[in-house]
XYZ file of C-alpha atoms in Angstrom:
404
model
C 0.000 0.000 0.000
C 2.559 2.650 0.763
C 4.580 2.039 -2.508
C 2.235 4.624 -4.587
C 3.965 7.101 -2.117
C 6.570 6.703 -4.543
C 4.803 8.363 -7.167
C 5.933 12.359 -6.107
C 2.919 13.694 -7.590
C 0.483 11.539 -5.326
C 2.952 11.703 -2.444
C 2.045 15.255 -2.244
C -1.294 15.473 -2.793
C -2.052 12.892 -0.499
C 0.098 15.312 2.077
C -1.817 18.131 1.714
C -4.864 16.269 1.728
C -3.918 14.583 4.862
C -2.630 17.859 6.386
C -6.062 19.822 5.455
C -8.182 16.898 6.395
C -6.589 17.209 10.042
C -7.201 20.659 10.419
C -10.642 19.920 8.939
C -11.350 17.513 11.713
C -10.525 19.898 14.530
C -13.138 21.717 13.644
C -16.203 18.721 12.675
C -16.257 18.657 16.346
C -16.107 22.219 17.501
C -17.773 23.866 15.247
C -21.509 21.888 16.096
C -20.351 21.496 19.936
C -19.807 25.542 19.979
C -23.508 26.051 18.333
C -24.898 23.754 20.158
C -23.238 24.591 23.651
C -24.868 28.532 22.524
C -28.380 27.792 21.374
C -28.930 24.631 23.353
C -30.666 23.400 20.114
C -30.755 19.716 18.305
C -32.225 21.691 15.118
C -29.644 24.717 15.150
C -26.752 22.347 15.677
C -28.262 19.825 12.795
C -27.972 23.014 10.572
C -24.178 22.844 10.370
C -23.802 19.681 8.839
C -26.807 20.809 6.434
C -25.226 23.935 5.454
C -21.997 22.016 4.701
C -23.768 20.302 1.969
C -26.316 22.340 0.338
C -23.518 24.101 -2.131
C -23.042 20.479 -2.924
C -26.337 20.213 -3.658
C -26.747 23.468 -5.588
C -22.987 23.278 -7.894
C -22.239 19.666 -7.689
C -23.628 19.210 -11.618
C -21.884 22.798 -12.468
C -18.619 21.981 -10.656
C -18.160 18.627 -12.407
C -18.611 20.306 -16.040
C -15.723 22.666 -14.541
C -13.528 20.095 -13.299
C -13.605 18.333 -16.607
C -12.694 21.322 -18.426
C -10.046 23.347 -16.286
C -6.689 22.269 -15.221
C -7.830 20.395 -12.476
C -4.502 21.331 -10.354
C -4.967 24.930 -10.721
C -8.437 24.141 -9.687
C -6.645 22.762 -6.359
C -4.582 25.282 -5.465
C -7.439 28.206 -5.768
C -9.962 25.894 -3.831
C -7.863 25.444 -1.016
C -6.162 29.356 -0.649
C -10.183 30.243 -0.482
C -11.102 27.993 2.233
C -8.580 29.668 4.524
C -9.700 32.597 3.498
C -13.409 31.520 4.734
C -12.612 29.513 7.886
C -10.873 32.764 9.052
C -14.229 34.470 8.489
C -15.317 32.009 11.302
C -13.760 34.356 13.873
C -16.191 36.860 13.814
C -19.001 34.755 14.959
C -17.617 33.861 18.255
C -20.155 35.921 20.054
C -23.705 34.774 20.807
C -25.478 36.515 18.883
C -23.123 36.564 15.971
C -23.412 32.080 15.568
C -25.128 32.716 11.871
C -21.647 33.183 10.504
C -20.703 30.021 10.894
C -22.977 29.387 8.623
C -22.257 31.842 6.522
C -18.216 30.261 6.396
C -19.317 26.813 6.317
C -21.550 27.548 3.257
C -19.088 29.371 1.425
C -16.099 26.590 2.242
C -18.392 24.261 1.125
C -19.195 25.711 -1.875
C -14.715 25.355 -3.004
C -15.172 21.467 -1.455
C -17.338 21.115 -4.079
C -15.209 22.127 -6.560
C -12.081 20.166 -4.999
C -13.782 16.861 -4.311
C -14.310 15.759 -7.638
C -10.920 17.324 -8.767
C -9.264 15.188 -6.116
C -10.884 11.995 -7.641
C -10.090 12.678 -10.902
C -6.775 13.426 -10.446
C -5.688 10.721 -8.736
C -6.490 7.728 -10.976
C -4.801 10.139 -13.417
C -1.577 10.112 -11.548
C -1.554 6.634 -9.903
C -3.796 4.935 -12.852
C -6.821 2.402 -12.564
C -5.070 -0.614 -11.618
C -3.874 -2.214 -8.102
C -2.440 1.221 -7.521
C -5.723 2.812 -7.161
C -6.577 0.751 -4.094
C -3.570 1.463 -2.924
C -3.699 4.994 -2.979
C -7.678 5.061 -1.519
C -6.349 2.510 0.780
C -3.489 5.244 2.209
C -6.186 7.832 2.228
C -8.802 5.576 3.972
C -5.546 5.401 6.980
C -4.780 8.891 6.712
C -8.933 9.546 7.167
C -8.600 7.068 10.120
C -5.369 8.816 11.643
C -6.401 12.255 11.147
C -10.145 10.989 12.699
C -8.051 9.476 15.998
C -5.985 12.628 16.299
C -8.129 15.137 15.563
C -11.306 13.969 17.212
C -9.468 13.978 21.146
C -7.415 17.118 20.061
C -10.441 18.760 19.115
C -12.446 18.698 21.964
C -9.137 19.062 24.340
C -8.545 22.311 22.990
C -12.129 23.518 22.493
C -12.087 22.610 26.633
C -9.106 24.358 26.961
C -8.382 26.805 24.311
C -11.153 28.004 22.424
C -12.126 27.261 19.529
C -10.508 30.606 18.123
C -7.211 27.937 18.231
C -9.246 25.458 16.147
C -10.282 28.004 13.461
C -6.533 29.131 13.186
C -5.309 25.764 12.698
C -7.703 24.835 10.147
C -6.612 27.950 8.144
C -3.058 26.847 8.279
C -3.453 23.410 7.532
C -5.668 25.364 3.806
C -2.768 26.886 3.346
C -0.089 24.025 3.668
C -2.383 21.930 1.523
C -1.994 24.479 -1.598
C 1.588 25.050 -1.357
C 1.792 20.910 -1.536
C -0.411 20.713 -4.460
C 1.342 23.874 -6.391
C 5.047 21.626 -5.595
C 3.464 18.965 -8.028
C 3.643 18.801 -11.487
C 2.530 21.186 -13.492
C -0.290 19.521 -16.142
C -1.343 20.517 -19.462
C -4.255 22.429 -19.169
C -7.906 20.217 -19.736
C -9.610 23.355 -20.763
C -10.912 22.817 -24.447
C -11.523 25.574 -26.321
C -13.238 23.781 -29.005
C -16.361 23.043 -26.358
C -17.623 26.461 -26.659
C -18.914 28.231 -23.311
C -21.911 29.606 -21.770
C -24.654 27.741 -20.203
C -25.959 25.868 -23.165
C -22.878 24.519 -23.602
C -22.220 23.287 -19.820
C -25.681 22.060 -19.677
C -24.632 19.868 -23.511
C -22.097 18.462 -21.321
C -23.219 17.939 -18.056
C -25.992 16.058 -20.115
C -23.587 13.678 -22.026
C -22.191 13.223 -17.907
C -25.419 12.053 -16.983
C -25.599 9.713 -20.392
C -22.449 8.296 -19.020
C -23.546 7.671 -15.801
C -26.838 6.305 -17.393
C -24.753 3.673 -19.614
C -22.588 1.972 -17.062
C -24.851 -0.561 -15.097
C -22.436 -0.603 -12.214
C -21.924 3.677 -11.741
C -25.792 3.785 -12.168
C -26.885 0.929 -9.756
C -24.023 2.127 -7.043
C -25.774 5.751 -7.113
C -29.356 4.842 -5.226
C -27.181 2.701 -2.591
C -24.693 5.562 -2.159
C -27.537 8.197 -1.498
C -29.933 5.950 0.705
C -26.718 4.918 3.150
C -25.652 9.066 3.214
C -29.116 9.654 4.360
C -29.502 7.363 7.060
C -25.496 8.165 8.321
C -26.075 11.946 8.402
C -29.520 11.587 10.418
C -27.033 10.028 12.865
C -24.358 12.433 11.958
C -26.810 15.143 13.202
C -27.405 14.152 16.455
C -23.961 12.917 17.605
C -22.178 15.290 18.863
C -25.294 15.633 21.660
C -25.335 12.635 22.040
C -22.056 12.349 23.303
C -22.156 15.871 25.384
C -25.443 14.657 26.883
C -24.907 10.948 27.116
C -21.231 9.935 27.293
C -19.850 13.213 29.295
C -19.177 16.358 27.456
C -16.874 17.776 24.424
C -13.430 15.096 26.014
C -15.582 11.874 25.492
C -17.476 13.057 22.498
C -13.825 13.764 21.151
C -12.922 10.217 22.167
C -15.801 8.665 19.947
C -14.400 10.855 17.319
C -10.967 8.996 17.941
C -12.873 5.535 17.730
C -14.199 6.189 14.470
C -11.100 7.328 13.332
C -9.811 4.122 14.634
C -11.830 2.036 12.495
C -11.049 4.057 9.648
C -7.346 2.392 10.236
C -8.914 -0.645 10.571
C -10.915 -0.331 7.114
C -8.314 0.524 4.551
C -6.235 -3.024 4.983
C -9.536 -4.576 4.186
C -10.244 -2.239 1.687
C -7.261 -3.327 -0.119
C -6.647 -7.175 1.082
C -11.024 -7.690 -0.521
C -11.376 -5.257 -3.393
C -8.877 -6.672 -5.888
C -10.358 -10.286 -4.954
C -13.995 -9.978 -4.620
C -16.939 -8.689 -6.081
C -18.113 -5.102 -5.253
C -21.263 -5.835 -4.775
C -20.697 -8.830 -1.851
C -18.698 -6.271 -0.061
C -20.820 -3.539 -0.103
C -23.204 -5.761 1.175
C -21.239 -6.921 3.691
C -19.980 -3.559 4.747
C -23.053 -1.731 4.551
C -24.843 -4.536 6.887
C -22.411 -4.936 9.271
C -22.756 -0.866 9.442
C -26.704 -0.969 10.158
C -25.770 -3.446 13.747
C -22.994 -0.923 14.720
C -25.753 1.882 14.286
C -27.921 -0.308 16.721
C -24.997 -0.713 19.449
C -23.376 2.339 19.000
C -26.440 4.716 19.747
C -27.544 2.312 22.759
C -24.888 2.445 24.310
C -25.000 4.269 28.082
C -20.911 4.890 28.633
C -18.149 5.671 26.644
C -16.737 2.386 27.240
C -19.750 0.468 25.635
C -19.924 3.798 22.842
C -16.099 2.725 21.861
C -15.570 -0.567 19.964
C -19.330 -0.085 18.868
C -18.044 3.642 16.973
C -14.759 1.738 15.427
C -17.153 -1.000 13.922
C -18.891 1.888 12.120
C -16.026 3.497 11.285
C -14.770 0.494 9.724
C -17.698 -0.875 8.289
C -18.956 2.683 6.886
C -15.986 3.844 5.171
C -15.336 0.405 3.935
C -18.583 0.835 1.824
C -17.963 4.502 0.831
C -14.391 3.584 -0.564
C -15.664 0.638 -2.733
C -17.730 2.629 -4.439
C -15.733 5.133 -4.738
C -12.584 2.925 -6.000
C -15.265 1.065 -8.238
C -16.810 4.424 -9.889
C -13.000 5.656 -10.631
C -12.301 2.592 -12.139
C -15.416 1.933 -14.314
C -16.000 5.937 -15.552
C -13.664 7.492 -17.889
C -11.093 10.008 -16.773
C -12.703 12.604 -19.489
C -15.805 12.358 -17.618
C -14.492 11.600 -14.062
C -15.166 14.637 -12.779
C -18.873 15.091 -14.301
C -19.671 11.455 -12.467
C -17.875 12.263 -9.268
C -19.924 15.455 -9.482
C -23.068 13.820 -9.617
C -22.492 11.410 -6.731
C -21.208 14.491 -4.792
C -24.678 16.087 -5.355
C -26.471 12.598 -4.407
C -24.539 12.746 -1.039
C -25.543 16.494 -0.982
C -29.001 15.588 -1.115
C -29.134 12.808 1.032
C -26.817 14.553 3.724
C -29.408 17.213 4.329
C -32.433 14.868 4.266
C -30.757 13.642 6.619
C -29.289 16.412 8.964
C -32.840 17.710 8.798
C -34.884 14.899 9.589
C -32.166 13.927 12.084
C -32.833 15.661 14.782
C -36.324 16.315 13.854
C -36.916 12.476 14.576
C -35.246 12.470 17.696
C -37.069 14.894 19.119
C -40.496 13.428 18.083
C -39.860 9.653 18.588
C -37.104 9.858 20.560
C -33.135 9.046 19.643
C -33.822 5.130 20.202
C -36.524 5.073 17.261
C -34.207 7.401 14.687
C -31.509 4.612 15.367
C -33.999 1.853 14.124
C -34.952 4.160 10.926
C -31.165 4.477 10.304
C -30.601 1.327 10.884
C -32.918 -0.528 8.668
C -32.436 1.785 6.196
C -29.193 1.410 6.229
C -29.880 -2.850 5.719
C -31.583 -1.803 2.729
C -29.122 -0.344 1.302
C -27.194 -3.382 1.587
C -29.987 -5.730 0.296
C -29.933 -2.736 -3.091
C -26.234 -3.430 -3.680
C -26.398 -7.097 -4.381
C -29.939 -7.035 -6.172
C -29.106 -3.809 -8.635
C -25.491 -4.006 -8.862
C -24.778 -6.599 -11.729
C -21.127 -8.671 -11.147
C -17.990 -7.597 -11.815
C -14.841 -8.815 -11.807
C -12.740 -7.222 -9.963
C -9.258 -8.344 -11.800
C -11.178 -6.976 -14.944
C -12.145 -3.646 -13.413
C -8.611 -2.652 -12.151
C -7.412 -3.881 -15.494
């Protein structure tokens, strides 16, 4: 797994993805414990994760056309100088009354996520190729996800204790910035901007259609979407709700930053499966797999009454969960042309847009109404029927073919 670290080009963009992510993850914490720990509200702290994901929602189609057409390490660089530039923003909302620009700055670094998601996903293939490589490079981001997760999660809500979260906000912005000076130190690539494609809308709307007739041709991209956005929906109704969970339930910001840890943990855990099963085995019998194993850990996870029973139940789902969203991300990378990559990645972007704020709204919506115990069943069995969609829709493939 760590030989694609050889390739320079990936070495540092999975740096300064790593290095971002961390900074990132400081802040997944603080950001919704801060709101919440002001408003004392479920629904104004579910809002966060929602507006993370409605730019998604509203450019994800737009920012794929974009990514296919503009020099998609330029497009790097610019995304992540402007996210600093936003998450310093954050600093002005520190007072009570001032908690809507949060909002504000998560919308708005949303919004360049949008842009450098699919970017990211289509560059990498692009550098490291479709073959074994590939799951070795998702593999070494599925560890970094799991180291930044166990690092950041505990550091996060030790320094929001005893810092601030002004600390938080400034580290993020650093980490922005160290992330674009690693992606400008790679390669510079000949620009994908085509002049021949014309420009205006009707002419991003002629190609974000022949995306979607992509998308609509390859049995496996197509039958992967519908699983993809009913497992988001069900996670981020979770999502929603557990960072009060763990201030009300498990002991405040330290143990909610420990089950932060533990799903960062089983992020570890995920990425040597990830790449010991994908090359052998179908995509659809581990998605299955994954995805039900995911749906128990919901179960035991949210039932739990101490952070000692909350533990190994969050590093199953960390495992389990990111297991599922890595094979079909691997498995859409490998089956979708580069050329239209970024369209595709686009549109599942916008799917987990969707679903993510279906489900941050009717998270904590549902736990207020019927209680957290009865959102953990919807989640749950939703989640199994995801699962049960994976091996009925998505048709075989073999796997030695696909990494061909």
């Amino acid at each position: 797994m760590l030989k694609v670290l050889r390739l320079r080009d990936f070495r540092l963009l999975w740096i300064g993805g790593t290095i971002s992510a961390l900074g990132s993850w400081l802040l997944v914490l603080a950001v919704p414990a801060h709101v919440f720990l002001v408003t004392k509200s479920l629904a104004a702290t579910g809002l966060t994760l929602a507006a993370e994901y409605f730019p998604a929602l509203c450019l994800g189609p737009v920012a794929g056309v974009l990514t296919d057409r503009w020099n998609r390490r330029s497009l790097l660089i610019a995304a992540n100088f402007f996210r600093a530039l936003v998450v310093a923003a954050m600093l002005l909302g520190l007072a009570p009354s001032h908690y809507w620009v949060f909002y504000a700055a998560l919308i708005a670094e949303s919004a360049a996520t949008t842009f450098a998601i699919p970017a990211q996903q289509a560059r990498t293939p692009a550098i490291v190729g479709t073959g074994p490589e590939l799951t070795s490079a998702n593999s070494l981001n599925a560890v970094s996800s799991g180291l930044v997760g166990v690092l950041g999660g505990p550091l996060g809500g030790i320094l929001l204790a005893t810092l601030g979260i002004q600390v938080l906000i400034v580290a993020d912005v650093l980490s922005y910035l160290v992330a674009a000076i690693a992606i400008l130190m790679t390669t510079r690539e000949k620009s994908e901007k085509d002049t021949g494609r014309g420009s205006g809308v009707p002419a991003i709307l002629a190609e974000l259609r022949s995306g979607i007739g992509v998308l609509s041709r390859d049995p496996v991209a197509r039958a992967l979407l519908p699983v993809w956005v009913v497992f988001l929906a069900a996670n981020a109704s979770l999502t929603a709700v557990v960072v009060p969970f763990g201030i009300r339930q498990l002991g405040g910001s330290r143990a909610t930053g420990l089950l932060f840890a533990a799903l960062g943990v089983g992020y570890l855990l995920g990425a040597p499966v990830l790449k010991l099963t994908l090359d052998r085995f179908a995509p659809r019998y581990l998605e299955f797999f994954a995805l039900g194993a995911t749906a128990i850990g919901y179960l035991l996870l949210f039932h739990s009454t101490s952070l000692s029973a909350a533990l190994p139940s969050a590093v199953a789902v960390g495992m389990f969960g990111s297991l599922a969203l890595d094979i079909t991300q691997t498995t859409v990378q490998r089956v979708i042309p580069n050329a239209a990559l970024g369209r595709i990645s686009a549109v599942f972007l916008a799917s987990e847009a969707a679903a993510t704020l279906a489900g941050a709204v009717a998270g904590p919506v549902l736990a207020q109404a019927i209680q957290l115990s009865g959102l953990v069943t919807i989640a749950s069995i939703a989640t199994a029927i995801a699962a049960v969609l994976a091996v009925i829709l998505v048709p075989a493939l073999d796997p030695v073919a696909a990494s061909a």
